[in-house]
Short mmCIF file of C-alpha atoms and ligand atoms in Angstrom, two decimals:
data_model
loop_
_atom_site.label_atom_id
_atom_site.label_comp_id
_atom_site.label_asym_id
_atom_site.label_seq_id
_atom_site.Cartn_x
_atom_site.Cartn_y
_atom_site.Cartn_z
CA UNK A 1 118.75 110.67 68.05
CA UNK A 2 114.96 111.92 67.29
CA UNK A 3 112.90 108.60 69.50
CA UNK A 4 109.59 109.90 67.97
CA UNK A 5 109.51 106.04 67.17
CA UNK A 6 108.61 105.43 70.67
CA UNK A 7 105.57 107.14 72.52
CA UNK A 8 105.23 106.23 76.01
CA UNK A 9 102.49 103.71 77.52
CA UNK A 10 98.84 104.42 77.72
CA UNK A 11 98.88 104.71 81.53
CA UNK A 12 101.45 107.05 81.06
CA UNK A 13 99.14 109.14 79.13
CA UNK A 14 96.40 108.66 81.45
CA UNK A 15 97.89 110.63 84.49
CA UNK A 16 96.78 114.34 84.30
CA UNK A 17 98.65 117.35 84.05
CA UNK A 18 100.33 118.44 86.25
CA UNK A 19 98.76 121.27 88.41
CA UNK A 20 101.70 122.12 90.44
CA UNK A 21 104.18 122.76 87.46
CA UNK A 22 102.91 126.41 86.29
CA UNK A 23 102.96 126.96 90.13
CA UNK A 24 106.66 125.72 90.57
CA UNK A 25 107.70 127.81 86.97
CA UNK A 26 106.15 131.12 88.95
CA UNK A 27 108.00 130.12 92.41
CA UNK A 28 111.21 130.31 90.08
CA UNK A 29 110.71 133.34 88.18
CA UNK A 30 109.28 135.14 92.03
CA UNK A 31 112.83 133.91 93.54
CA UNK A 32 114.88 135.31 90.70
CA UNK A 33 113.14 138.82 91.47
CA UNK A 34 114.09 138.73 94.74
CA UNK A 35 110.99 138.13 96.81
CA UNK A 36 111.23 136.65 100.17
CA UNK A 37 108.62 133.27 99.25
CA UNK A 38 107.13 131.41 102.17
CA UNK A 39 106.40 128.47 100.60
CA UNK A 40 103.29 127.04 102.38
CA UNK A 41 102.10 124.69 99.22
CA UNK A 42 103.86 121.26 99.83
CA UNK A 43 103.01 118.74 103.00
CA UNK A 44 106.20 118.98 103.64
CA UNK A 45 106.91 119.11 107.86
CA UNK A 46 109.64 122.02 108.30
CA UNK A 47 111.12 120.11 111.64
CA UNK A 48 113.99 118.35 112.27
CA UNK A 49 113.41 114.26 112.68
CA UNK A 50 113.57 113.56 116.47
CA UNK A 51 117.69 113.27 117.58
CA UNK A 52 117.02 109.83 119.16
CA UNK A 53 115.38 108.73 115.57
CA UNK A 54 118.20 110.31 114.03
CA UNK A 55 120.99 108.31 116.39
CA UNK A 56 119.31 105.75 116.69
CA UNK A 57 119.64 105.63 112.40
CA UNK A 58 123.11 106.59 112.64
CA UNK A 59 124.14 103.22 115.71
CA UNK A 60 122.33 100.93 112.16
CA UNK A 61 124.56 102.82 109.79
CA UNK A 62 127.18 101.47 111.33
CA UNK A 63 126.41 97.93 111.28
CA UNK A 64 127.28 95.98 108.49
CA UNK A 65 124.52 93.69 109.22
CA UNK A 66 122.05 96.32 107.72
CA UNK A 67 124.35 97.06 104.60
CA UNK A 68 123.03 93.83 102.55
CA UNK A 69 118.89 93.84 100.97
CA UNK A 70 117.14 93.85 104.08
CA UNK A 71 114.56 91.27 104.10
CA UNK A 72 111.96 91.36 101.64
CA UNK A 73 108.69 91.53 104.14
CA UNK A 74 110.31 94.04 106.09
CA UNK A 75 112.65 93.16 109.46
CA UNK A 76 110.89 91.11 112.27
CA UNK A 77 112.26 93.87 114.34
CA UNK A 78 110.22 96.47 113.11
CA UNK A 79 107.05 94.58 112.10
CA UNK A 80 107.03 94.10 115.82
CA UNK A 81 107.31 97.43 116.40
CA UNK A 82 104.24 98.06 114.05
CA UNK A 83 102.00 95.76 115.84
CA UNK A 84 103.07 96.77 119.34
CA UNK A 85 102.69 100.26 118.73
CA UNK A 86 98.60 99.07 117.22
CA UNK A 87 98.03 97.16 120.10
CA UNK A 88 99.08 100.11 122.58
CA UNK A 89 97.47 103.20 120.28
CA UNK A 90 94.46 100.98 118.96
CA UNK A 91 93.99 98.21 121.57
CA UNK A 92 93.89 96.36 117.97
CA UNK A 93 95.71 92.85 117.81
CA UNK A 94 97.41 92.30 114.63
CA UNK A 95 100.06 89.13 113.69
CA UNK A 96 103.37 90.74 112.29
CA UNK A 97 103.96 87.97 109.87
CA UNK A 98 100.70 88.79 107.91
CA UNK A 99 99.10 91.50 108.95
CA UNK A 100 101.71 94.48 108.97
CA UNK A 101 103.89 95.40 105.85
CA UNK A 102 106.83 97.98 105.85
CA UNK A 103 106.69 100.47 102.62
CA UNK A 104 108.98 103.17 101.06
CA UNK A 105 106.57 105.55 102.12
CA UNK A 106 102.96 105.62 102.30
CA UNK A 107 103.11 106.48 98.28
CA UNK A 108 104.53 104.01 97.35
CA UNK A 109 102.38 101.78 98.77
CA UNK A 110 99.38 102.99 97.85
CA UNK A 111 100.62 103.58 94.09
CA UNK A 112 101.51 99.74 94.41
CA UNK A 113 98.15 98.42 95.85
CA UNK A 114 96.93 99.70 93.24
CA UNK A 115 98.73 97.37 90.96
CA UNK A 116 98.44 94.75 92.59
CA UNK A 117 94.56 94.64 92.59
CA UNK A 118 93.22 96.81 89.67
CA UNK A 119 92.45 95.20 86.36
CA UNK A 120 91.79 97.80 83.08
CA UNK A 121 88.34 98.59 83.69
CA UNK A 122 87.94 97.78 87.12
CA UNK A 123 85.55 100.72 88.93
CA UNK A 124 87.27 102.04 91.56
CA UNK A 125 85.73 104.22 94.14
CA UNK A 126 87.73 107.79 94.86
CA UNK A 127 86.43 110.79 96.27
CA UNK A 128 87.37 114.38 95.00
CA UNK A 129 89.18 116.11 96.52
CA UNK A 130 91.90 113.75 97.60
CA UNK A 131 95.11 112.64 98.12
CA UNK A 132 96.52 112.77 94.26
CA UNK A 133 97.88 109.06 95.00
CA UNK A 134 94.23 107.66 95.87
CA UNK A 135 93.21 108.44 92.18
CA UNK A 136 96.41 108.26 90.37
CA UNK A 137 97.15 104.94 91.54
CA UNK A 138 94.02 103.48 89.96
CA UNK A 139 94.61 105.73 86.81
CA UNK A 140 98.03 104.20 85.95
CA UNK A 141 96.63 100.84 86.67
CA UNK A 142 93.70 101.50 84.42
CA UNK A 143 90.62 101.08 86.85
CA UNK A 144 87.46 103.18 86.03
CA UNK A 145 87.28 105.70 88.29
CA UNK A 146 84.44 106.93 89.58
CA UNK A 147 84.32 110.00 91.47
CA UNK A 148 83.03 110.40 95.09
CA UNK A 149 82.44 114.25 94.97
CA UNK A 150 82.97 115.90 98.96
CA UNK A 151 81.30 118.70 99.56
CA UNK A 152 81.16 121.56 102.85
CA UNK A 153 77.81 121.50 103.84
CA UNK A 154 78.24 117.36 104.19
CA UNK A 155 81.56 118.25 105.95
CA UNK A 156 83.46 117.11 103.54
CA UNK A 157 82.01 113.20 104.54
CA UNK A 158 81.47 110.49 102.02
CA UNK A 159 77.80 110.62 101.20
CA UNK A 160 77.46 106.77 101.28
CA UNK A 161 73.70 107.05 100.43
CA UNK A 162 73.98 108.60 96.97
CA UNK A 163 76.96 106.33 95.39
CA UNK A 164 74.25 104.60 92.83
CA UNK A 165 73.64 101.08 93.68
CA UNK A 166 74.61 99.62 90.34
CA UNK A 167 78.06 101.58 91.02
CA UNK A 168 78.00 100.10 94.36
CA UNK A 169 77.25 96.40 93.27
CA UNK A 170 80.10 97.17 90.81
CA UNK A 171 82.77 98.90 92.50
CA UNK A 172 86.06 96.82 94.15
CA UNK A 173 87.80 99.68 95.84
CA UNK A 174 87.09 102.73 98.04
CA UNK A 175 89.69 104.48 99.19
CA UNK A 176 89.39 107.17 101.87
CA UNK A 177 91.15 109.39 104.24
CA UNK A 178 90.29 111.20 107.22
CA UNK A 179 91.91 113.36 109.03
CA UNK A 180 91.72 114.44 105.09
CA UNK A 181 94.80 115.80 103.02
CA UNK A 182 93.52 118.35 101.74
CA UNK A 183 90.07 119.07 103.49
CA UNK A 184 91.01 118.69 107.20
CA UNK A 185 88.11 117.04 108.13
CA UNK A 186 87.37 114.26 110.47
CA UNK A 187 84.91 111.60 109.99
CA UNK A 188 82.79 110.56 113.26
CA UNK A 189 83.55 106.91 114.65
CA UNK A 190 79.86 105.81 113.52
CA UNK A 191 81.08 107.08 110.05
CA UNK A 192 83.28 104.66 109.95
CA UNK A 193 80.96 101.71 111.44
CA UNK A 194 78.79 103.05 108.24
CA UNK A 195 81.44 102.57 105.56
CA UNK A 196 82.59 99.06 107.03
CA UNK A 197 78.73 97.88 106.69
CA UNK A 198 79.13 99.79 103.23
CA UNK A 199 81.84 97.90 101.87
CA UNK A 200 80.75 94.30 103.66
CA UNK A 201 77.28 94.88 102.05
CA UNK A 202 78.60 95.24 98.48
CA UNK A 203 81.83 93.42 98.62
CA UNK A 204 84.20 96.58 98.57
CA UNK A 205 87.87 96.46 99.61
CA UNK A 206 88.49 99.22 101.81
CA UNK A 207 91.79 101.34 101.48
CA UNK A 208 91.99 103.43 104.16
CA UNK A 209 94.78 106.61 104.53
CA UNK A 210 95.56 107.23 107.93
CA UNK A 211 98.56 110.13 107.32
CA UNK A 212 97.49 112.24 110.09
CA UNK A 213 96.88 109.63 112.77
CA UNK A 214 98.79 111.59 115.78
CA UNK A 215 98.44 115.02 113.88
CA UNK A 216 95.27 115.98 116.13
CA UNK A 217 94.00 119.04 118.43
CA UNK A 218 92.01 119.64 121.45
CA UNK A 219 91.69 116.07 122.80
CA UNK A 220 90.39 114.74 119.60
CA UNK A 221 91.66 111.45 118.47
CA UNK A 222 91.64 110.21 114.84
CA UNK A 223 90.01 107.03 114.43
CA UNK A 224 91.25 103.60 113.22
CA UNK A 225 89.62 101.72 110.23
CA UNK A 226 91.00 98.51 112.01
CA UNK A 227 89.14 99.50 115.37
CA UNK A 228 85.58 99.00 113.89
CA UNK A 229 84.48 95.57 114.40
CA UNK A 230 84.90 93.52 110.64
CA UNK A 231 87.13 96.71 109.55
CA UNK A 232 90.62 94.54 109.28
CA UNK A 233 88.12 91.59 107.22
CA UNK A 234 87.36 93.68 105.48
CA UNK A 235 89.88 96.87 104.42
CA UNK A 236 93.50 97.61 104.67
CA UNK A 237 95.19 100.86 106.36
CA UNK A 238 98.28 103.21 105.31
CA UNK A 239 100.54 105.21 107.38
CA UNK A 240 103.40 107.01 107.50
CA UNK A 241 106.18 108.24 109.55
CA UNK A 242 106.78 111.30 107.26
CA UNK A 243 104.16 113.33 108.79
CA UNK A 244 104.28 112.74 112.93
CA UNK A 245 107.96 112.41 112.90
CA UNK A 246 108.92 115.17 110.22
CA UNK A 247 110.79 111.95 108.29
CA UNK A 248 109.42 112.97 104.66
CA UNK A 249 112.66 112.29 103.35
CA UNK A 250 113.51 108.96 105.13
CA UNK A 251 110.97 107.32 102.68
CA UNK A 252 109.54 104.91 105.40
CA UNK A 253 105.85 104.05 105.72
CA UNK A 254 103.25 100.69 106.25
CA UNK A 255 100.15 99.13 105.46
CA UNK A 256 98.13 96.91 107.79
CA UNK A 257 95.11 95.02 107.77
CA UNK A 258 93.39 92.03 105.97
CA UNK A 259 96.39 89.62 105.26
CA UNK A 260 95.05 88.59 102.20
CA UNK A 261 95.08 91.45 100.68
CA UNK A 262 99.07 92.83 102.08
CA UNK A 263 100.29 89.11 100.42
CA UNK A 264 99.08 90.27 96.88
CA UNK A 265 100.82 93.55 97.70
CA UNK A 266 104.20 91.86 99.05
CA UNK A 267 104.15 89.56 95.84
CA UNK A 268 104.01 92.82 93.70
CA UNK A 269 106.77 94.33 95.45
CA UNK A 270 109.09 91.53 95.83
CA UNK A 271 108.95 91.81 92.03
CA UNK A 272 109.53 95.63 91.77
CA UNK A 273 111.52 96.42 95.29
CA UNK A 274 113.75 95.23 97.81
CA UNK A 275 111.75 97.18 101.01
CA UNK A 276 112.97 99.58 103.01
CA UNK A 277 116.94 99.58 104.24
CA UNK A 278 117.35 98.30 107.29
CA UNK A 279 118.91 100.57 108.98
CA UNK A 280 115.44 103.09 108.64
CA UNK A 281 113.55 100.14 109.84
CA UNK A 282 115.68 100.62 112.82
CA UNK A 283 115.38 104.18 113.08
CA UNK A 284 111.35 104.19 112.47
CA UNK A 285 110.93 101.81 114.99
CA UNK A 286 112.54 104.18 117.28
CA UNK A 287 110.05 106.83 116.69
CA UNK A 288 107.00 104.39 117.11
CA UNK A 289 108.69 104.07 120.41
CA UNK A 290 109.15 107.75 121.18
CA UNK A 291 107.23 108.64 124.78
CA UNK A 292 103.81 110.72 124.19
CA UNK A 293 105.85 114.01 125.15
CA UNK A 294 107.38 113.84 121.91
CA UNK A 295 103.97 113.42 120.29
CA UNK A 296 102.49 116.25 122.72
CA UNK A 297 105.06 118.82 121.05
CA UNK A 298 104.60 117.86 117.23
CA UNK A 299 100.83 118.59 118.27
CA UNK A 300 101.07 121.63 119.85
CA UNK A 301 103.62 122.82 117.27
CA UNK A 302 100.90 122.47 114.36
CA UNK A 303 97.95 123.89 117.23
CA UNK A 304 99.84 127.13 117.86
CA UNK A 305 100.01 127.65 113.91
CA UNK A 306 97.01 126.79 113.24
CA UNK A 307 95.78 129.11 115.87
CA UNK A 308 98.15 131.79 114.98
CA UNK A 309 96.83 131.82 111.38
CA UNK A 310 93.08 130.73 111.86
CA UNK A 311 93.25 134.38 113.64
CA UNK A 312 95.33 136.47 111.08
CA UNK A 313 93.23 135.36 108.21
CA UNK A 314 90.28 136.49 110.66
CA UNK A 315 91.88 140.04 110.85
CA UNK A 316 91.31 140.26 106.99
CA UNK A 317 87.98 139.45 107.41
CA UNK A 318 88.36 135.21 106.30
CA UNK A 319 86.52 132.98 108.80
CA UNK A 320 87.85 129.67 108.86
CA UNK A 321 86.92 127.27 110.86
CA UNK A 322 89.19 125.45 113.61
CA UNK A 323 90.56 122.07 111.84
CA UNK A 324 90.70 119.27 114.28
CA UNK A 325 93.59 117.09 112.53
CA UNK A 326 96.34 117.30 109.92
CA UNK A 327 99.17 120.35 109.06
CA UNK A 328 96.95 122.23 106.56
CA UNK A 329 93.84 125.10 106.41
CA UNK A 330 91.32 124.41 103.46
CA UNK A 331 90.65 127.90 102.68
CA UNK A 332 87.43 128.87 100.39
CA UNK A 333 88.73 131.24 97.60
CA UNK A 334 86.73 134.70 97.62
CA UNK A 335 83.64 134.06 95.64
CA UNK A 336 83.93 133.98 91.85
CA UNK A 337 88.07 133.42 91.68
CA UNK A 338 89.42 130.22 90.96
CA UNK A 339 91.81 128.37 92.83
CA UNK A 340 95.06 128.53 90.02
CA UNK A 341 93.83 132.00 89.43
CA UNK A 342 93.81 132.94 93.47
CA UNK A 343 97.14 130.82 94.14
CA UNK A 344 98.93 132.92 91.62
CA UNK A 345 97.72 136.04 92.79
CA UNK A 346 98.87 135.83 95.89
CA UNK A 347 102.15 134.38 95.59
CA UNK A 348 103.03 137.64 93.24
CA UNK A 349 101.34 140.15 95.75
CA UNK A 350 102.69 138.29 99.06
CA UNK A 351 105.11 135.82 98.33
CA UNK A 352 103.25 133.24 99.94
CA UNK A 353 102.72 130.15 98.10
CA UNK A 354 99.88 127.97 98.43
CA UNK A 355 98.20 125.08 96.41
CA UNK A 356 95.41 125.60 94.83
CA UNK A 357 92.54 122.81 95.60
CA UNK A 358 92.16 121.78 92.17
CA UNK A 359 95.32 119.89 92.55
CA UNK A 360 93.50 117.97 94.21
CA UNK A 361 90.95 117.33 92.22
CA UNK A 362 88.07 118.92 90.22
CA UNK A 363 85.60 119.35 93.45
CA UNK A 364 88.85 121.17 95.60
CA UNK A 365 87.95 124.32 93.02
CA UNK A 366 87.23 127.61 94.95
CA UNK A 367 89.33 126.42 97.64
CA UNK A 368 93.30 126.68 98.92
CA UNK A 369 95.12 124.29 100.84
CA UNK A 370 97.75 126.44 103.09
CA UNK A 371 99.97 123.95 105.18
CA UNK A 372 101.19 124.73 108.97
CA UNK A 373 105.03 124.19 107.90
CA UNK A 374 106.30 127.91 109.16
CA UNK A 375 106.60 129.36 112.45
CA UNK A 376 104.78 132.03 113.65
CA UNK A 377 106.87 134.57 113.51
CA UNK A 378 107.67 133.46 109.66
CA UNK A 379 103.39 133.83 108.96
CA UNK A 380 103.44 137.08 110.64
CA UNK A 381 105.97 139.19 108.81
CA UNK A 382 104.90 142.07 107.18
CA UNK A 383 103.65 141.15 103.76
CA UNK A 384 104.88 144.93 102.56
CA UNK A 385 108.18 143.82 101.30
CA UNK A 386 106.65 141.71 98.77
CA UNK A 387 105.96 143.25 95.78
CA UNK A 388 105.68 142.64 91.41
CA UNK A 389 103.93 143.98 88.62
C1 LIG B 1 101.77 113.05 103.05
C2 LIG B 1 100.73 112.04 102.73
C3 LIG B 1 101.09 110.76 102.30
C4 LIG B 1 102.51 110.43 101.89
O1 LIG B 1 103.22 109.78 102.78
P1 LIG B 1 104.65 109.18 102.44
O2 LIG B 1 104.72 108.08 103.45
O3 LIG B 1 105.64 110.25 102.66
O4 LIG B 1 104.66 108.64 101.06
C5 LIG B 1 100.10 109.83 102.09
N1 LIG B 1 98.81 110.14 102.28
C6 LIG B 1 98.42 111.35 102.69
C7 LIG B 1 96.98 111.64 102.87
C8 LIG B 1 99.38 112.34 102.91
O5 LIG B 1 98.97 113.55 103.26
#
C-alpha cells in the first residue's frame, strides 16, 4: 500500500541531509572492488572494553535482580559511583539523588535535553562546527538556531564578545564542547570562568559536552564546567563512557549539574525510556573505578597515534599541529578543495576514509576530521596497493 497519505512531521523535515550517506554509498562500492579501506571517519574507539568492565558486566548478567526495568533515575549504586568519581577527578561535590543522571549514551541525552527545554522558536545558541547532536537536538525540537561560527586564528574558541547582545538577551541555551569533536581544541580554564559570567549575565543555560574528559596528552587536563565557581547554578554537563573506556556500543552515558534542570530531563525520559539496564550500570561503574594505569594506557594509545600520524602527514609536506585532547586530527583541506570533494578523493586513491568537516557543520568546510582508531602499523602501510579509476 502507496502511504503518500502520510508525510512525516515537520521536525522530521527539519534535520539536514545527511552528509555521511554519499560517503558510506562510496565505502560500499570501494569494498566491492577490493580495496583494503581503513576507515578513519567514525569516533568509533577500535579497543576492546577493559576485561574487568567486561566481567564485571557479565557477574550482573547473571543476576536476576538486574533482569526487571532498572530504576527509572538510574541505580543508587551507580549514581554513587558518578559522584564519587566527581569528587575524586573534580574535587566537585555533587548529591546523587539530584544532581547526577544515568543516560543511554551521551546522545541520547543531549537529543533529550533538548526536548525537554526547547519551545518552537526558542533561540538556541550552537557553534559550527560541532557535535551534529548539539544542533540537531534543538532542530527536531524546533528552537531557532543561531550559529556560533569557530574559527583557527581564534583557536577554534567561542568568541563571546561578538554574539550580538539582542541575541544574547534572547538566547536560552549554549551548548559547547571542549576538548572539541571535531576541532580538537581546548578552551583555557579562564575561558570557561568567561562563559559562566556569560551565561549568568544574560540568563543562559549552559550545556556543556565533556566526551573527551580523560582523552588528554602531555600533562594537560581537560577542564570541568562544574569546577568554575556558579558553573553547576548555572549549566549542566554530559559524558560518556563510550570514548575513555572504548564502550561505544554499551550505550551508557550521564549528565550532571544544576538539579533543576536534570528533573525536567528525568520527567521527559520517564515518559520516553526506562534508563539504562542494570546490569551496564554495574559494569560502568566498574570502569569509573578502574586505577589511573588503565587511564594512562587509553592515553598513551591515542598519543603514540597521534604522534605517529602528526609526523607522516609532515613527510608529505601537511603541518598539523599537536592536538592536546580527543581521538581525532582536524586537518585543513589543500587550499581551494572542499571537504566532500577531498574526502572522496582520497578514499578512491588511498582507501582511507575520513569525514569531511562539513558534516559537521557549514564553518568545518576546508577541513577533515581523521580519528586515531588504527594502530600504527595499520596508518603506515603502503598506500600503493590502493588503487581505482
Ligand atoms: C562520541 C561523542 C558523544 C557520544 O557519546 P555517546 O555516549 O556514545 O552517545 C557525545 N559528544 C561528543 C562530543 C562525542 O564526540
Amino acid at each position: 500500500m502507496n502511504l503518500d497519505w502520510i508525510s512525516p512531521a515537520e521536525r522530521l523535515k527539519s534535520l539536514p541531509p545527511y552528509v555521511f550517506a554519499r560517503l558510506d554509498e562510496l565505502k560500499a562500492r570501494a569494498r566491492e572492488q577490493g580495496l583494503d579501506l581503513i576507515d578513519l571517519g567514525m569516533g568509533n574507539p577500535d579497543g576492546a572494553t577493559p576485561q574487568p568492565v567486561v566481567e564485571a558486566a557479565i557477574g550482573a548478567l547473571q543476576n536476576p535482580a538486574h533482569h526487571g526495568y532498572p530504576p527509572f533515575e538510574g541505580t543508587a549504586s551507580f549514581r554513587s559511583a558518578i559522584t564519587s568519581w566527581y569528587k575524586r577527578r573534580y574535587e566537585v561535590e555533587l548529591d546523587p539523588d539530584s544532581e547526577a543522571l544515568p543516560l543511554l549514551g551521551s546522545k541520547e541525552g543531549l537529543g533529550h535535553l533538548a526536548l525537554a527545554y526547547i519551545n518552537p522558536g526558542d533561540l538556541i545558541l550552537v557553534p559550527s562546527p560541532a557535535y551534529p547532536a548539539h544542533f540537531r537536538g534543538p532542530a527536531i525540537a524546533g528552537g531557532e538556531v543561531h550559529t556560533l561560527v569557530l574559527k583557527a586564528e581564534n583557536d577554534w574558541l567561542i568568541d563571546l564578545a561578538a554574539i550580538p547582545e539582542d541575541v544574547a538577551k534572547l538566547a536560552k541555551i549554549l551548548y559547547f564542547n571542549y576538548p572539541s569533536n571535531p576541532t580538537c581544541a581546548t578552551a583555557p580554564r579562564e575561558f570557561f570562568t568567561e562563559i559562566v559570567a556569560f551565561a549568568r549575565r544574560h540568563e543562559i543555560l549552559l550545556v556543556h559536552d565533556l566526551a573527551y574528559a580523560e582523552l588528554a596528552f602531555d600533562g594537560y587536563q581537560p577542564t570541568s564546567l562544574l569546577e568554575i565557581p556558579g558553573g553547576k547554578e548555572i549549566g549542566v554537563e554530559f559524558h560518556t563512557m563510550s570514548k575513555t573506556y572504548n564502550m561505544a556500543g554499551w550505550r551508557i552515558g550521564f549528565v550532571v549539574g544544576n538539579s533543576q534542570i536534570i528533573q525536567g530531563l528525568r520527567t521527559l525520559k520517564t515518559n520516553l525510556d526506562y534508563g539504562v539496564f542494570a546490569a551496564l550500570q554495574v559494569a560502568a561503574e566498574t570502569a569509573l573505578g578502574l586505577p589511573d594505569s588503565y587511564l594512562e594506557e587509553v592515553r598513551e594509545r591515542y598519543r603514540t597515534r597521534r604522534d605517529f600520524l602528526i609526523q607522516g602527514l609532515a613527510e608529505l609536506g601537511w603541518d598539523v599541529p599537536k592536538t592536546k585532547a580527543t581521538m581525532y586530527l582536524w586537518v585543513p583541506c589543500p587550499p581551494g578543495v572542499g571537504s566532500t570533494d577531498f574526502a572522496l578523493d582520497v578514499l578512491q586513491r588511498t582507501g582511507v576514509v575520513v569525514t569531511p568537516g562539513n558534516a559537521f557543520g557549514a564553518a568545518g568546510e576546508g577541513y577533515v576530521r581523521i580519528s586515531l582508531i588504527a594502530e600504527c602499523d595499520r596508518l603506515g602501510g603502503s598506500p600503493g596497493t590502493a588503487q581505482t579509476s
